[in-house]
PDB file of C-alpha atoms in Angstrom:
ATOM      1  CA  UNK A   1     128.406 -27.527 245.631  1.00  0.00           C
ATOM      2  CA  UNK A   2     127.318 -26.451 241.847  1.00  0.00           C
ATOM      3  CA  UNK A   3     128.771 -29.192 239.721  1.00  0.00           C
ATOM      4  CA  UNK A   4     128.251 -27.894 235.607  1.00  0.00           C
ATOM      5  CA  UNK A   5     126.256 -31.242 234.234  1.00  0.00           C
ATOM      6  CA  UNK A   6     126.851 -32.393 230.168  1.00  0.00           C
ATOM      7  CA  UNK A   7     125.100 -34.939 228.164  1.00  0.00           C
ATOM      8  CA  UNK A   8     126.532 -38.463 227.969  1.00  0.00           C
ATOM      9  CA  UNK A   9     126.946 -37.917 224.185  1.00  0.00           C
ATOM     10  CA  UNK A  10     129.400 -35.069 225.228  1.00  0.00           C
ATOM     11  CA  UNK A  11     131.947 -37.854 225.220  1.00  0.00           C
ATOM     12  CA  UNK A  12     131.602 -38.803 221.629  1.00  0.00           C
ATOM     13  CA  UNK A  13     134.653 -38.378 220.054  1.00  0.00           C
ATOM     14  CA  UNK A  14     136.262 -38.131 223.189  1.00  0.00           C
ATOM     15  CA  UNK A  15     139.305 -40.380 223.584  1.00  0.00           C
ATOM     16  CA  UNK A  16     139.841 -41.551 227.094  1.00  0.00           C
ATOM     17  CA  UNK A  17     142.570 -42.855 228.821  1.00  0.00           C
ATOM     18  CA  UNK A  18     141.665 -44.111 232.232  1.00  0.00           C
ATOM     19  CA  UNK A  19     137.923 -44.979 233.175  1.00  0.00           C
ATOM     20  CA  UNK A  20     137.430 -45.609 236.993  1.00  0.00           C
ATOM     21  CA  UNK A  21     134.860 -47.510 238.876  1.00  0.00           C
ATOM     22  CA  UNK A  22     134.074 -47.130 242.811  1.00  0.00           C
ATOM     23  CA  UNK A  23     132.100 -49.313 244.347  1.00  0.00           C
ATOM     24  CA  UNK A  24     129.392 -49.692 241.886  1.00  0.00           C
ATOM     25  CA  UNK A  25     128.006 -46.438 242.755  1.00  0.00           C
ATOM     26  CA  UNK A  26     130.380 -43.778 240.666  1.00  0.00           C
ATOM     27  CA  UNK A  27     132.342 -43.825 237.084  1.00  0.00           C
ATOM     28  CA  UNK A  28     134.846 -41.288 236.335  1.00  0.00           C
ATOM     29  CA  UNK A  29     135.995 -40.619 232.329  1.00  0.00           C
ATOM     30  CA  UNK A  30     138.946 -39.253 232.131  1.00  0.00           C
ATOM     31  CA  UNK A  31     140.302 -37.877 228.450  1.00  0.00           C
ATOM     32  CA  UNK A  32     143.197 -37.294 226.566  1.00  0.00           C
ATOM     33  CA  UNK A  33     142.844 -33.733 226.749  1.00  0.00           C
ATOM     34  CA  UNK A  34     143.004 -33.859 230.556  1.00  0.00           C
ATOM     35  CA  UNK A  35     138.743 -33.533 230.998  1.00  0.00           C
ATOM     36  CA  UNK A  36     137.498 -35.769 233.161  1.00  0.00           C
ATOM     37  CA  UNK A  37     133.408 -36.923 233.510  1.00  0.00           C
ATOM     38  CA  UNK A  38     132.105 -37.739 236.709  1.00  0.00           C
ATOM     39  CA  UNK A  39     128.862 -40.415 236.587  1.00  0.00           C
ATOM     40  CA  UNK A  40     127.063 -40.738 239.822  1.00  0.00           C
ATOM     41  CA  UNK A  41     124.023 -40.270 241.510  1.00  0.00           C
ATOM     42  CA  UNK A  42     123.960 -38.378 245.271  1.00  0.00           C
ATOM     43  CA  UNK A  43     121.729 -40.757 247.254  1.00  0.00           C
ATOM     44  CA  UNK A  44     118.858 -40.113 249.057  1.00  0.00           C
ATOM     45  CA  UNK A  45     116.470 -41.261 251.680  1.00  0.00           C
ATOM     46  CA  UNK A  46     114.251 -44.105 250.229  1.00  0.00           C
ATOM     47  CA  UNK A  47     116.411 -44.984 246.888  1.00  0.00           C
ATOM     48  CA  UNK A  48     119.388 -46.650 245.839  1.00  0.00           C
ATOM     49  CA  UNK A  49     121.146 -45.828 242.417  1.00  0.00           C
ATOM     50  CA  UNK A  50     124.061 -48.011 241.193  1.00  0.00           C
ATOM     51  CA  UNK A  51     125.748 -49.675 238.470  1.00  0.00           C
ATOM     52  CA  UNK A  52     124.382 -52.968 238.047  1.00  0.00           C
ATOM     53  CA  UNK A  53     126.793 -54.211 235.323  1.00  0.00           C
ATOM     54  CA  UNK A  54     128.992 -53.952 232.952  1.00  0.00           C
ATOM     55  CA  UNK A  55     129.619 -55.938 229.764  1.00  0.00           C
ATOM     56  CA  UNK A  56     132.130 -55.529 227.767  1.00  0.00           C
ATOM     57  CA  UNK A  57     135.792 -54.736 228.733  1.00  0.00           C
ATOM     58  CA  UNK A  58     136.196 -51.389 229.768  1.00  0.00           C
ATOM     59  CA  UNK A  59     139.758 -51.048 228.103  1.00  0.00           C
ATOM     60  CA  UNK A  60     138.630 -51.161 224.628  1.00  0.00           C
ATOM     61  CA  UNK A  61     137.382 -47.895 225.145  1.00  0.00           C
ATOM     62  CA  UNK A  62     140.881 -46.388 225.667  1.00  0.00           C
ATOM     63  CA  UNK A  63     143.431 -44.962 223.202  1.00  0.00           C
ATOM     64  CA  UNK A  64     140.795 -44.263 220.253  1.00  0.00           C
ATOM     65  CA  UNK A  65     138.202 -41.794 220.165  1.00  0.00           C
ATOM     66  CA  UNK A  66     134.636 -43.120 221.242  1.00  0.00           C
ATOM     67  CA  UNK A  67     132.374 -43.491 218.062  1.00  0.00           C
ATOM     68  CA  UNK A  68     129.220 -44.278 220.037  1.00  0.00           C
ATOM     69  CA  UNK A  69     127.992 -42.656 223.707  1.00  0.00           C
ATOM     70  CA  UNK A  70     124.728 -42.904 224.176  1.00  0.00           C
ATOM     71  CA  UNK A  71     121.703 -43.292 226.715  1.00  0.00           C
ATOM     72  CA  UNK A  72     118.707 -44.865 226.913  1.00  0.00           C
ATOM     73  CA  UNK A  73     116.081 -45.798 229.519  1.00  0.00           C
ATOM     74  CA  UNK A  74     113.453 -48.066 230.717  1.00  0.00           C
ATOM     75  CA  UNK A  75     111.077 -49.701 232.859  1.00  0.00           C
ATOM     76  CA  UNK A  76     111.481 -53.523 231.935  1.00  0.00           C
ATOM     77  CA  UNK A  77     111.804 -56.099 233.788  1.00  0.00           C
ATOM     78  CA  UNK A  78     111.363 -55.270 237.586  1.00  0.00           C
ATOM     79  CA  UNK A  79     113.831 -55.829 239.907  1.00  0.00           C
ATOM     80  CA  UNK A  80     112.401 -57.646 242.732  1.00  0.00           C
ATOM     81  CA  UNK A  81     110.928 -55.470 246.099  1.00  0.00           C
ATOM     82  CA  UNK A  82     111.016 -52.223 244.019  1.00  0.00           C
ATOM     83  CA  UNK A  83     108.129 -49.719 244.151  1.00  0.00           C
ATOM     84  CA  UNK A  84     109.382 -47.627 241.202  1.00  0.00           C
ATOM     85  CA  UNK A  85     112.337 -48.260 239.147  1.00  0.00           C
ATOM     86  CA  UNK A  86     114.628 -47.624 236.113  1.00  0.00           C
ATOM     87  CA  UNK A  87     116.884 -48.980 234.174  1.00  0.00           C
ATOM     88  CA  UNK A  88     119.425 -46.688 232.644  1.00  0.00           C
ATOM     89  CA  UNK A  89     121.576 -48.155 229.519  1.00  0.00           C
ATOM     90  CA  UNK A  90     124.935 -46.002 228.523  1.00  0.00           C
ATOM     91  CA  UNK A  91     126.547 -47.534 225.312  1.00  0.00           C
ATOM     92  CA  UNK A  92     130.249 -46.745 224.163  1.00  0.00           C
ATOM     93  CA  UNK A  93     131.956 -48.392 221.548  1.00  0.00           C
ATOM     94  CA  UNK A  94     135.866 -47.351 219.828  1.00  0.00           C
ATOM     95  CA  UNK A  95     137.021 -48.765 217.102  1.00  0.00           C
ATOM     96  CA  UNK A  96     138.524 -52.188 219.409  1.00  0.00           C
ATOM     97  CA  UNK A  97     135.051 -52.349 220.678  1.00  0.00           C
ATOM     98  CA  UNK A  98     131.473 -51.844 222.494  1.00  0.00           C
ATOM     99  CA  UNK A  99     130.659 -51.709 226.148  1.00  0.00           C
ATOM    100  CA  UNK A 100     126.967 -51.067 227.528  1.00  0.00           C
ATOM    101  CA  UNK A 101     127.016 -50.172 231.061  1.00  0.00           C
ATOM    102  CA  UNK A 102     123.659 -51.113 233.203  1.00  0.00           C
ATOM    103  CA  UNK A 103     122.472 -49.113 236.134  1.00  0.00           C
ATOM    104  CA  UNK A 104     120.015 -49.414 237.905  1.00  0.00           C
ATOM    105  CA  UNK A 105     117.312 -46.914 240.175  1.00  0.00           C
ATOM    106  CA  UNK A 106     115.279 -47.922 242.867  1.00  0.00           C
ATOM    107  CA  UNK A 107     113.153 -45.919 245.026  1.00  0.00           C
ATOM    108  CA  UNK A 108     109.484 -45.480 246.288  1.00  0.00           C
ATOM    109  CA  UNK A 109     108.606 -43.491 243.454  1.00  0.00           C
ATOM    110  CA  UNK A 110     108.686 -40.129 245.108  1.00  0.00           C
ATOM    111  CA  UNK A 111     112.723 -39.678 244.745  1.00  0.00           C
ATOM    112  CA  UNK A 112     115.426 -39.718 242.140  1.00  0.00           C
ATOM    113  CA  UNK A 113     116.186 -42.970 239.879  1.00  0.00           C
ATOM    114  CA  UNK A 114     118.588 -40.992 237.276  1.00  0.00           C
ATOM    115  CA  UNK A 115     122.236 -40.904 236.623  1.00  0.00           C
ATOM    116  CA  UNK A 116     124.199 -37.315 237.008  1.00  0.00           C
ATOM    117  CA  UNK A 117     126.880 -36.512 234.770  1.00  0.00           C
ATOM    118  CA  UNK A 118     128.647 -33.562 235.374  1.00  0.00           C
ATOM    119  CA  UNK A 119     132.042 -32.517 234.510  1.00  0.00           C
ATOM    120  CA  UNK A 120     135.147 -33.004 236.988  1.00  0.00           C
ATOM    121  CA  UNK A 121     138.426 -31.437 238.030  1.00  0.00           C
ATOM    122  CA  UNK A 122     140.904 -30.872 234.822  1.00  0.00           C
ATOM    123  CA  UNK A 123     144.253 -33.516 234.662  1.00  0.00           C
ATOM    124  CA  UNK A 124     147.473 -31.807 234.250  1.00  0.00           C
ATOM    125  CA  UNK A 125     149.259 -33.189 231.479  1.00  0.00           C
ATOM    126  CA  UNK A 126     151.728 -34.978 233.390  1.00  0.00           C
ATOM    127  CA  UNK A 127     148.849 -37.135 235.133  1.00  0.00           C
ATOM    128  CA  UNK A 128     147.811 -37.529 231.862  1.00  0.00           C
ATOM    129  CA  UNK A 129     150.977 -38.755 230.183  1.00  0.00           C
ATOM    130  CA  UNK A 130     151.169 -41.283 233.804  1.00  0.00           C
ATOM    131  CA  UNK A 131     147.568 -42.644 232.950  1.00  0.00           C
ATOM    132  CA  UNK A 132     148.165 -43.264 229.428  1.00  0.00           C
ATOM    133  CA  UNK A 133     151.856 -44.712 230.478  1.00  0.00           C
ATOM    134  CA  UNK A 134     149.931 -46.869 233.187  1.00  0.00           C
ATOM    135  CA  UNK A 135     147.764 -47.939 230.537  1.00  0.00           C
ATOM    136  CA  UNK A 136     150.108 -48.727 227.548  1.00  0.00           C
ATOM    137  CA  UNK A 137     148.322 -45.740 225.609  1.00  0.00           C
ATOM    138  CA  UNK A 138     151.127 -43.309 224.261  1.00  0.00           C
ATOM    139  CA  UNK A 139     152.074 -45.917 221.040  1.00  0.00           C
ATOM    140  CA  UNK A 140     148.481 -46.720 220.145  1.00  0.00           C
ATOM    141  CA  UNK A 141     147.322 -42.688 220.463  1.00  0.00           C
ATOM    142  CA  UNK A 142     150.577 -41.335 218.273  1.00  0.00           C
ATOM    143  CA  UNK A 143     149.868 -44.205 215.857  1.00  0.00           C
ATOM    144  CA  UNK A 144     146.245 -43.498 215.373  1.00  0.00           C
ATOM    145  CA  UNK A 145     146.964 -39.861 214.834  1.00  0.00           C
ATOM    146  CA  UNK A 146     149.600 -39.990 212.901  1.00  0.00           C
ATOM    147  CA  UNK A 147     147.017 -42.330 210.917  1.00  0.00           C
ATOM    148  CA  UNK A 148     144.765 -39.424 210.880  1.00  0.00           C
ATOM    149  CA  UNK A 149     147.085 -37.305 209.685  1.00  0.00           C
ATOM    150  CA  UNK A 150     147.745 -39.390 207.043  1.00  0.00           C
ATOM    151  CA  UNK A 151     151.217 -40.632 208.499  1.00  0.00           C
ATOM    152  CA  UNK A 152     152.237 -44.122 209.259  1.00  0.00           C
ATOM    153  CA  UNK A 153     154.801 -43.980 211.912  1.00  0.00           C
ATOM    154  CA  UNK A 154     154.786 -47.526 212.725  1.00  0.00           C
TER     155      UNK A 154
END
């Protein structure tokens, strides 16, 4: 399968509006515009990528465009039994908010530690007006662009 892979600061000035989490292992992003970001890593024999944690609360990143997505990396403190490992560090932050998001990559040093980010299938935009009805989203996004337009439609 060819998957077309983006930068993690491709989602700056994004705004999302539904952000899923499976099992630790996979994130998907899903904008306003009906993109959607899959973050994941395909396993292989001898390592073990997944998201370690998460602090912050993930719904302060909905309804307002992201002012902050970046990445970062590093070999700091060792998890314990690991031959070879990294830590990878993916900050957002919106105007309600910051969340850093921890994974982590384990392996014997000969395979993959990284994160994959490529993008995913496109949202009609009736599944997106659903998500952003599931997540109380249509007020807060007409209000922040009518703000932006110089409106206030409160």
């Amino acid at each position: 399968m060819s998957y077309d892979y983006v930068k993690f600061e491709d989602l700056l000035g994004q705004t999302l509006v539904e952000i899923k989490v499976d099992d630790n292992e996979s994130m998907t992003f899903i904008t306003k515009e009906g993109k959607s970001y899959n973050m994941y890593h395909d396993q292989d024999c001898c390592e073990h990528v997944r998201i370690e944690d998460i602090v912050g609360d993930l719904k302060d990143l909905l309804g307002n465009p992201l002012l902050k997505a970046e990445e970062s990396t590093n070999q700091d403190n060792p998890p314990e039994y690991a031959d070879s490992y990294t830590w990878t560090f993916y900050k957002l932050a919106t105007i309600k908010g910051y969340v850093d998001i921890r994974w982590l990559g384990e392996s014997n040093g000969y395979y993959s530690e990284s994160v994959s980010i490529h993008k995913g299938r496109d949202y009609t935009q009736e599944e997106i007006q659903e998500l952003m009805t599931k997540n109380n989203l249509s007020e807060k996004i007409d209000i922040y662009q009518s703000k932006k337009k110089g409106r206030y439609n409160l």
